[in-house]
């Protein structure tokens, strides 16, 4: 089930994008004459900067671009441009940016457009984590922010803890077998129709519950659990340290 917070954010961001387009309709905007340059990534992190003075870049924004942007998917099918041939129309890419673009740029595609996809992922994470960290992690768990693992590893390593935590989370659905990890979990951004059930060997019910408050709840998945089913709870995140 899609998180309502993300849906509302997308509407707000779409409106903001349309307003921005209107303000540059007269052609005075420096980006109006050519293809959009990649948006700046999140806050600065140790090591090489995600952008330099000679790189293609656009002014940073506090909000991520709206979903459904025309930038190509990072996993687009077809032959890819060799990494030593990946160069922007203007400026240069950093080492980390080129590593991110490796095996991601379809032949004939502007690599800056592919890079923008990853940078928008970083922008979304930065925006969500400021609003609610659990929602940001939950969006990675459910796949609502695709390509988060690779984008964070290559472009915004300051969000690595979100990806690490998401690796131990559960989205809504049925989980069983070796995929189950005992421990305490909390629901992230649940709906008002959240329910769960934990079963052991032979389908024996070990625990179940429901919540109509929309507030986070905690559950414990025991060692004896064989199946965990969740509906309307969006995602479950591990309580405490992970790894």
PDB file of C-alpha atoms in Angstrom:
ATOM      1  CA  UNK A   1       0.000   0.000   0.000  1.00  0.00           C
ATOM      2  CA  UNK A   2       1.407   3.361  -1.044  1.00  0.00           C
ATOM      3  CA  UNK A   3       2.314   5.667   1.834  1.00  0.00           C
ATOM      4  CA  UNK A   4      -0.116   8.642   1.947  1.00  0.00           C
ATOM      5  CA  UNK A   5       2.677  10.962   3.105  1.00  0.00           C
ATOM      6  CA  UNK A   6       4.635  10.259  -0.081  1.00  0.00           C
ATOM      7  CA  UNK A   7       1.526  10.686  -2.210  1.00  0.00           C
ATOM      8  CA  UNK A   8       0.824  14.104  -0.712  1.00  0.00           C
ATOM      9  CA  UNK A   9       4.449  15.106  -1.110  1.00  0.00           C
ATOM     10  CA  UNK A  10       4.330  14.185  -4.791  1.00  0.00           C
ATOM     11  CA  UNK A  11       1.294  16.454  -5.336  1.00  0.00           C
ATOM     12  CA  UNK A  12       2.993  19.354  -3.557  1.00  0.00           C
ATOM     13  CA  UNK A  13       6.226  18.870  -5.465  1.00  0.00           C
ATOM     14  CA  UNK A  14       4.410  18.621  -8.798  1.00  0.00           C
ATOM     15  CA  UNK A  15       2.707  21.958  -8.111  1.00  0.00           C
ATOM     16  CA  UNK A  16       6.040  23.495  -7.208  1.00  0.00           C
ATOM     17  CA  UNK A  17       7.588  22.175 -10.416  1.00  0.00           C
ATOM     18  CA  UNK A  18       4.771  23.657 -12.518  1.00  0.00           C
ATOM     19  CA  UNK A  19       5.182  27.016 -10.801  1.00  0.00           C
ATOM     20  CA  UNK A  20       8.882  26.931 -11.546  1.00  0.00           C
ATOM     21  CA  UNK A  21       8.206  26.200 -15.212  1.00  0.00           C
ATOM     22  CA  UNK A  22       5.862  29.169 -15.401  1.00  0.00           C
ATOM     23  CA  UNK A  23       8.456  31.494 -13.980  1.00  0.00           C
ATOM     24  CA  UNK A  24      10.946  30.608 -16.739  1.00  0.00           C
ATOM     25  CA  UNK A  25       8.500  30.554 -19.634  1.00  0.00           C
ATOM     26  CA  UNK A  26       9.969  33.743 -21.070  1.00  0.00           C
ATOM     27  CA  UNK A  27      13.216  31.916 -21.857  1.00  0.00           C
ATOM     28  CA  UNK A  28      15.318  33.954 -19.474  1.00  0.00           C
ATOM     29  CA  UNK A  29      16.028  30.942 -17.302  1.00  0.00           C
ATOM     30  CA  UNK A  30      19.629  29.778 -17.949  1.00  0.00           C
ATOM     31  CA  UNK A  31      18.432  26.175 -18.232  1.00  0.00           C
ATOM     32  CA  UNK A  32      15.696  26.983 -20.769  1.00  0.00           C
ATOM     33  CA  UNK A  33      18.065  26.867 -23.757  1.00  0.00           C
ATOM     34  CA  UNK A  34      19.262  23.273 -23.176  1.00  0.00           C
ATOM     35  CA  UNK A  35      18.680  20.017 -21.402  1.00  0.00           C
ATOM     36  CA  UNK A  36      18.154  20.146 -17.661  1.00  0.00           C
ATOM     37  CA  UNK A  37      21.341  19.641 -15.706  1.00  0.00           C
ATOM     38  CA  UNK A  38      21.507  17.188 -12.829  1.00  0.00           C
ATOM     39  CA  UNK A  39      20.204  18.500  -9.514  1.00  0.00           C
ATOM     40  CA  UNK A  40      22.641  18.909  -6.663  1.00  0.00           C
ATOM     41  CA  UNK A  41      22.807  16.003  -4.230  1.00  0.00           C
ATOM     42  CA  UNK A  42      22.334  16.127  -0.447  1.00  0.00           C
ATOM     43  CA  UNK A  43      24.536  17.699   2.240  1.00  0.00           C
ATOM     44  CA  UNK A  44      28.285  17.525   1.845  1.00  0.00           C
ATOM     45  CA  UNK A  45      29.960  14.338   3.027  1.00  0.00           C
ATOM     46  CA  UNK A  46      33.604  13.418   3.698  1.00  0.00           C
ATOM     47  CA  UNK A  47      35.689  12.621   0.646  1.00  0.00           C
ATOM     48  CA  UNK A  48      35.238  13.873  -2.931  1.00  0.00           C
ATOM     49  CA  UNK A  49      32.349  16.261  -3.348  1.00  0.00           C
ATOM     50  CA  UNK A  50      29.343  15.076  -5.306  1.00  0.00           C
ATOM     51  CA  UNK A  51      29.679  18.155  -7.514  1.00  0.00           C
ATOM     52  CA  UNK A  52      32.474  20.544  -8.454  1.00  0.00           C
ATOM     53  CA  UNK A  53      32.651  23.974 -10.030  1.00  0.00           C
ATOM     54  CA  UNK A  54      33.226  22.370 -13.445  1.00  0.00           C
ATOM     55  CA  UNK A  55      30.436  19.806 -13.201  1.00  0.00           C
ATOM     56  CA  UNK A  56      26.974  20.097 -14.746  1.00  0.00           C
ATOM     57  CA  UNK A  57      24.778  21.182 -11.872  1.00  0.00           C
ATOM     58  CA  UNK A  58      21.617  23.062 -10.959  1.00  0.00           C
ATOM     59  CA  UNK A  59      20.756  25.061  -7.820  1.00  0.00           C
ATOM     60  CA  UNK A  60      19.935  22.694  -4.929  1.00  0.00           C
ATOM     61  CA  UNK A  61      16.388  22.417  -3.709  1.00  0.00           C
ATOM     62  CA  UNK A  62      14.984  21.364  -0.352  1.00  0.00           C
ATOM     63  CA  UNK A  63      12.362  19.170  -2.004  1.00  0.00           C
ATOM     64  CA  UNK A  64      12.915  16.244  -4.379  1.00  0.00           C
ATOM     65  CA  UNK A  65      11.597  16.278  -7.925  1.00  0.00           C
ATOM     66  CA  UNK A  66       8.082  14.893  -8.316  1.00  0.00           C
ATOM     67  CA  UNK A  67       7.581  11.240  -9.182  1.00  0.00           C
ATOM     68  CA  UNK A  68       7.155  10.407 -12.825  1.00  0.00           C
ATOM     69  CA  UNK A  69      10.028  12.563 -14.092  1.00  0.00           C
ATOM     70  CA  UNK A  70      11.186  11.929 -17.653  1.00  0.00           C
ATOM     71  CA  UNK A  71      14.695  10.854 -16.578  1.00  0.00           C
ATOM     72  CA  UNK A  72      15.443   7.252 -17.632  1.00  0.00           C
ATOM     73  CA  UNK A  73      15.352   4.399 -15.177  1.00  0.00           C
ATOM     74  CA  UNK A  74      18.775   3.406 -13.904  1.00  0.00           C
ATOM     75  CA  UNK A  75      18.090  -0.183 -14.955  1.00  0.00           C
ATOM     76  CA  UNK A  76      17.046   0.616 -18.552  1.00  0.00           C
ATOM     77  CA  UNK A  77      17.549  -2.363 -20.867  1.00  0.00           C
ATOM     78  CA  UNK A  78      19.823  -2.393 -23.890  1.00  0.00           C
ATOM     79  CA  UNK A  79      23.538  -1.834 -24.584  1.00  0.00           C
ATOM     80  CA  UNK A  80      25.303   0.569 -22.225  1.00  0.00           C
ATOM     81  CA  UNK A  81      27.908   3.236 -22.882  1.00  0.00           C
ATOM     82  CA  UNK A  82      31.414   2.104 -21.782  1.00  0.00           C
ATOM     83  CA  UNK A  83      32.509   3.908 -18.634  1.00  0.00           C
ATOM     84  CA  UNK A  84      35.522   5.486 -20.365  1.00  0.00           C
ATOM     85  CA  UNK A  85      33.158   7.099 -22.873  1.00  0.00           C
ATOM     86  CA  UNK A  86      30.812   8.594 -20.287  1.00  0.00           C
ATOM     87  CA  UNK A  87      31.275  12.365 -20.425  1.00  0.00           C
ATOM     88  CA  UNK A  88      28.824  15.235 -19.829  1.00  0.00           C
ATOM     89  CA  UNK A  89      28.037  17.827 -22.504  1.00  0.00           C
ATOM     90  CA  UNK A  90      29.806  20.388 -20.313  1.00  0.00           C
ATOM     91  CA  UNK A  91      32.131  20.093 -17.328  1.00  0.00           C
ATOM     92  CA  UNK A  92      33.279  16.785 -15.825  1.00  0.00           C
ATOM     93  CA  UNK A  93      31.961  14.031 -13.591  1.00  0.00           C
ATOM     94  CA  UNK A  94      33.573  13.172 -10.265  1.00  0.00           C
ATOM     95  CA  UNK A  95      35.013   9.698  -9.695  1.00  0.00           C
ATOM     96  CA  UNK A  96      32.005   8.667  -7.585  1.00  0.00           C
ATOM     97  CA  UNK A  97      29.565   9.957 -10.180  1.00  0.00           C
ATOM     98  CA  UNK A  98      31.292   7.939 -12.900  1.00  0.00           C
ATOM     99  CA  UNK A  99      31.214   4.854 -10.679  1.00  0.00           C
ATOM    100  CA  UNK A 100      27.470   5.335 -10.219  1.00  0.00           C
ATOM    101  CA  UNK A 101      26.969   5.749 -13.983  1.00  0.00           C
ATOM    102  CA  UNK A 102      28.918   2.593 -14.851  1.00  0.00           C
ATOM    103  CA  UNK A 103      26.652   0.141 -16.720  1.00  0.00           C
ATOM    104  CA  UNK A 104      23.728   2.545 -16.313  1.00  0.00           C
ATOM    105  CA  UNK A 105      23.871   4.820 -19.357  1.00  0.00           C
ATOM    106  CA  UNK A 106      22.060   3.414 -22.416  1.00  0.00           C
ATOM    107  CA  UNK A 107      23.794   3.990 -25.741  1.00  0.00           C
ATOM    108  CA  UNK A 108      22.882   7.430 -27.082  1.00  0.00           C
ATOM    109  CA  UNK A 109      21.502   8.655 -23.736  1.00  0.00           C
ATOM    110  CA  UNK A 110      22.767  11.822 -22.040  1.00  0.00           C
ATOM    111  CA  UNK A 111      24.631  10.553 -18.941  1.00  0.00           C
ATOM    112  CA  UNK A 112      23.659  13.737 -17.072  1.00  0.00           C
ATOM    113  CA  UNK A 113      20.002  12.643 -17.313  1.00  0.00           C
ATOM    114  CA  UNK A 114      20.837   9.248 -15.798  1.00  0.00           C
ATOM    115  CA  UNK A 115      22.867  10.919 -13.059  1.00  0.00           C
ATOM    116  CA  UNK A 116      19.908  13.157 -12.320  1.00  0.00           C
ATOM    117  CA  UNK A 117      17.797  10.090 -11.531  1.00  0.00           C
ATOM    118  CA  UNK A 118      20.202   9.049  -8.797  1.00  0.00           C
ATOM    119  CA  UNK A 119      20.504  12.576  -7.463  1.00  0.00           C
ATOM    120  CA  UNK A 120      16.715  12.881  -7.289  1.00  0.00           C
ATOM    121  CA  UNK A 121      16.677   9.705  -5.198  1.00  0.00           C
ATOM    122  CA  UNK A 122      19.118  11.392  -2.807  1.00  0.00           C
ATOM    123  CA  UNK A 123      16.934  14.526  -2.784  1.00  0.00           C
ATOM    124  CA  UNK A 124      13.861  12.462  -1.872  1.00  0.00           C
ATOM    125  CA  UNK A 125      15.671  10.774   0.976  1.00  0.00           C
ATOM    126  CA  UNK A 126      16.970  14.097   2.294  1.00  0.00           C
ATOM    127  CA  UNK A 127      13.467  15.577   2.163  1.00  0.00           C
ATOM    128  CA  UNK A 128      11.788  12.581   3.826  1.00  0.00           C
ATOM    129  CA  UNK A 129      14.356  12.095   6.576  1.00  0.00           C
ATOM    130  CA  UNK A 130      13.844  15.713   7.650  1.00  0.00           C
ATOM    131  CA  UNK A 131      10.092  15.131   7.889  1.00  0.00           C
ATOM    132  CA  UNK A 132      10.146  11.648   9.461  1.00  0.00           C
ATOM    133  CA  UNK A 133      13.064   9.232   9.510  1.00  0.00           C
ATOM    134  CA  UNK A 134      10.911   6.104   9.792  1.00  0.00           C
ATOM    135  CA  UNK A 135       8.972   7.136   6.687  1.00  0.00           C
ATOM    136  CA  UNK A 136      12.242   7.524   4.783  1.00  0.00           C
ATOM    137  CA  UNK A 137      13.415   4.049   5.815  1.00  0.00           C
ATOM    138  CA  UNK A 138       9.972   2.597   5.124  1.00  0.00           C
ATOM    139  CA  UNK A 139      10.008   4.037   1.605  1.00  0.00           C
ATOM    140  CA  UNK A 140      13.212   2.102   0.933  1.00  0.00           C
ATOM    141  CA  UNK A 141      11.802  -1.097   2.482  1.00  0.00           C
ATOM    142  CA  UNK A 142       8.667  -0.967   0.313  1.00  0.00           C
ATOM    143  CA  UNK A 143      10.520   0.017  -2.859  1.00  0.00           C
ATOM    144  CA  UNK A 144       8.712   3.341  -3.201  1.00  0.00           C
ATOM    145  CA  UNK A 145      12.167   4.878  -3.548  1.00  0.00           C
ATOM    146  CA  UNK A 146      13.782   2.519  -6.054  1.00  0.00           C
ATOM    147  CA  UNK A 147      17.528   2.359  -6.647  1.00  0.00           C
ATOM    148  CA  UNK A 148      18.126   3.776  -3.157  1.00  0.00           C
ATOM    149  CA  UNK A 149      20.953   1.355  -2.353  1.00  0.00           C
ATOM    150  CA  UNK A 150      23.042   2.252  -5.401  1.00  0.00           C
ATOM    151  CA  UNK A 151      22.235   5.970  -5.297  1.00  0.00           C
ATOM    152  CA  UNK A 152      23.252   6.229  -1.652  1.00  0.00           C
ATOM    153  CA  UNK A 153      26.433   4.215  -2.149  1.00  0.00           C
ATOM    154  CA  UNK A 154      27.545   6.392  -5.031  1.00  0.00           C
ATOM    155  CA  UNK A 155      26.037   9.824  -4.518  1.00  0.00           C
ATOM    156  CA  UNK A 156      24.844  10.472  -0.949  1.00  0.00           C
ATOM    157  CA  UNK A 157      26.656   8.220   1.493  1.00  0.00           C
ATOM    158  CA  UNK A 158      25.369  10.276   4.424  1.00  0.00           C
ATOM    159  CA  UNK A 159      22.134   8.256   4.074  1.00  0.00           C
ATOM    160  CA  UNK A 160      23.821   4.838   4.295  1.00  0.00           C
ATOM    161  CA  UNK A 161      22.325   4.197   7.756  1.00  0.00           C
ATOM    162  CA  UNK A 162      18.829   4.410   6.214  1.00  0.00           C
ATOM    163  CA  UNK A 163      19.690   1.748   3.643  1.00  0.00           C
ATOM    164  CA  UNK A 164      21.327  -0.469   6.282  1.00  0.00           C
ATOM    165  CA  UNK A 165      18.245  -0.325   8.497  1.00  0.00           C
ATOM    166  CA  UNK A 166      15.883  -0.910   5.564  1.00  0.00           C
ATOM    167  CA  UNK A 167      17.699  -4.165   4.759  1.00  0.00           C
ATOM    168  CA  UNK A 168      16.280  -5.610   8.000  1.00  0.00           C
ATOM    169  CA  UNK A 169      12.728  -4.319   7.540  1.00  0.00           C
ATOM    170  CA  UNK A 170       9.530  -5.927   6.262  1.00  0.00           C
ATOM    171  CA  UNK A 171       7.019  -4.355   3.867  1.00  0.00           C
ATOM    172  CA  UNK A 172       3.349  -5.304   3.968  1.00  0.00           C
ATOM    173  CA  UNK A 173       2.773  -8.820   2.733  1.00  0.00           C
ATOM    174  CA  UNK A 174       3.480 -12.403   3.761  1.00  0.00           C
ATOM    175  CA  UNK A 175       6.998 -13.365   4.863  1.00  0.00           C
ATOM    176  CA  UNK A 176       8.103 -16.859   5.781  1.00  0.00           C
ATOM    177  CA  UNK A 177      10.976 -19.286   6.109  1.00  0.00           C
ATOM    178  CA  UNK A 178      14.561 -18.111   6.277  1.00  0.00           C
ATOM    179  CA  UNK A 179      13.518 -14.545   5.496  1.00  0.00           C
ATOM    180  CA  UNK A 180      12.153 -14.187   9.031  1.00  0.00           C
ATOM    181  CA  UNK A 181      14.482 -12.571  11.566  1.00  0.00           C
ATOM    182  CA  UNK A 182      13.540 -12.744  15.265  1.00  0.00           C
ATOM    183  CA  UNK A 183      13.403  -9.429  17.090  1.00  0.00           C
ATOM    184  CA  UNK A 184      11.328  -6.401  18.020  1.00  0.00           C
ATOM    185  CA  UNK A 185       9.879  -4.304  15.195  1.00  0.00           C
ATOM    186  CA  UNK A 186       7.918  -1.058  14.954  1.00  0.00           C
ATOM    187  CA  UNK A 187       5.471  -0.079  12.239  1.00  0.00           C
ATOM    188  CA  UNK A 188       6.447   2.880  10.061  1.00  0.00           C
ATOM    189  CA  UNK A 189       3.656   5.194   8.854  1.00  0.00           C
ATOM    190  CA  UNK A 190       0.836   2.654   9.319  1.00  0.00           C
ATOM    191  CA  UNK A 191      -2.661   3.311   8.008  1.00  0.00           C
ATOM    192  CA  UNK A 192      -5.767   3.252  10.187  1.00  0.00           C
ATOM    193  CA  UNK A 193      -6.386  -0.290   8.972  1.00  0.00           C
ATOM    194  CA  UNK A 194      -3.163  -1.971  10.090  1.00  0.00           C
ATOM    195  CA  UNK A 195      -3.185  -5.641  11.079  1.00  0.00           C
ATOM    196  CA  UNK A 196      -0.610  -8.412  11.521  1.00  0.00           C
ATOM    197  CA  UNK A 197      -0.351 -12.097  12.315  1.00  0.00           C
ATOM    198  CA  UNK A 198       2.582 -14.296  13.363  1.00  0.00           C
ATOM    199  CA  UNK A 199       2.365 -18.068  12.973  1.00  0.00           C
ATOM    200  CA  UNK A 200       4.594 -20.919  14.047  1.00  0.00           C
ATOM    201  CA  UNK A 201       5.011 -24.475  12.831  1.00  0.00           C
ATOM    202  CA  UNK A 202       1.860 -26.055  11.427  1.00  0.00           C
ATOM    203  CA  UNK A 203       0.184 -22.649  11.095  1.00  0.00           C
ATOM    204  CA  UNK A 204      -0.236 -22.232  14.859  1.00  0.00           C
ATOM    205  CA  UNK A 205      -0.989 -18.580  15.687  1.00  0.00           C
ATOM    206  CA  UNK A 206       1.642 -17.104  17.968  1.00  0.00           C
ATOM    207  CA  UNK A 207       0.495 -13.478  17.921  1.00  0.00           C
ATOM    208  CA  UNK A 208      -1.835 -11.158  16.045  1.00  0.00           C
ATOM    209  CA  UNK A 209      -3.192  -7.674  16.346  1.00  0.00           C
ATOM    210  CA  UNK A 210      -4.717  -4.671  14.646  1.00  0.00           C
ATOM    211  CA  UNK A 211      -4.598  -0.922  15.013  1.00  0.00           C
ATOM    212  CA  UNK A 212      -6.900   1.805  13.719  1.00  0.00           C
ATOM    213  CA  UNK A 213      -5.012   4.750  15.241  1.00  0.00           C
ATOM    214  CA  UNK A 214      -2.445   5.331  12.503  1.00  0.00           C
ATOM    215  CA  UNK A 215       0.228   5.396  15.211  1.00  0.00           C
ATOM    216  CA  UNK A 216       3.307   3.192  15.332  1.00  0.00           C
ATOM    217  CA  UNK A 217       2.989  -0.151  17.097  1.00  0.00           C
ATOM    218  CA  UNK A 218       5.630  -2.625  18.291  1.00  0.00           C
ATOM    219  CA  UNK A 219       5.619  -6.388  17.795  1.00  0.00           C
ATOM    220  CA  UNK A 220       8.010  -9.215  18.610  1.00  0.00           C
ATOM    221  CA  UNK A 221       8.824 -11.932  16.091  1.00  0.00           C
ATOM    222  CA  UNK A 222       9.967 -14.950  18.162  1.00  0.00           C
ATOM    223  CA  UNK A 223      12.484 -17.619  17.193  1.00  0.00           C
ATOM    224  CA  UNK A 224       9.617 -20.064  16.714  1.00  0.00           C
ATOM    225  CA  UNK A 225       7.913 -17.890  14.060  1.00  0.00           C
ATOM    226  CA  UNK A 226       7.514 -19.406  10.614  1.00  0.00           C
ATOM    227  CA  UNK A 227       5.222 -16.884   8.956  1.00  0.00           C
ATOM    228  CA  UNK A 228       4.645 -13.145   9.419  1.00  0.00           C
ATOM    229  CA  UNK A 229       1.814 -11.390   7.585  1.00  0.00           C
ATOM    230  CA  UNK A 230       1.157  -7.644   7.566  1.00  0.00           C
ATOM    231  CA  UNK A 231      -1.607  -5.598   5.952  1.00  0.00           C
ATOM    232  CA  UNK A 232      -2.048  -1.812   5.949  1.00  0.00           C
ATOM    233  CA  UNK A 233       0.977  -1.250   8.198  1.00  0.00           C
ATOM    234  CA  UNK A 234       3.217  -0.042   5.321  1.00  0.00           C
ATOM    235  CA  UNK A 235       6.532  -1.301   6.745  1.00  0.00           C
ATOM    236  CA  UNK A 236       8.079  -2.754   9.895  1.00  0.00           C
ATOM    237  CA  UNK A 237      11.501  -1.544  11.008  1.00  0.00           C
ATOM    238  CA  UNK A 238      13.887  -3.240  13.452  1.00  0.00           C
ATOM    239  CA  UNK A 239      13.949  -1.761  16.923  1.00  0.00           C
ATOM    240  CA  UNK A 240      17.472  -1.010  18.108  1.00  0.00           C
ATOM    241  CA  UNK A 241      20.801  -1.666  16.404  1.00  0.00           C
ATOM    242  CA  UNK A 242      20.983  -3.639  13.176  1.00  0.00           C
ATOM    243  CA  UNK A 243      23.794  -5.511  11.498  1.00  0.00           C
TER     244      UNK A 243
END
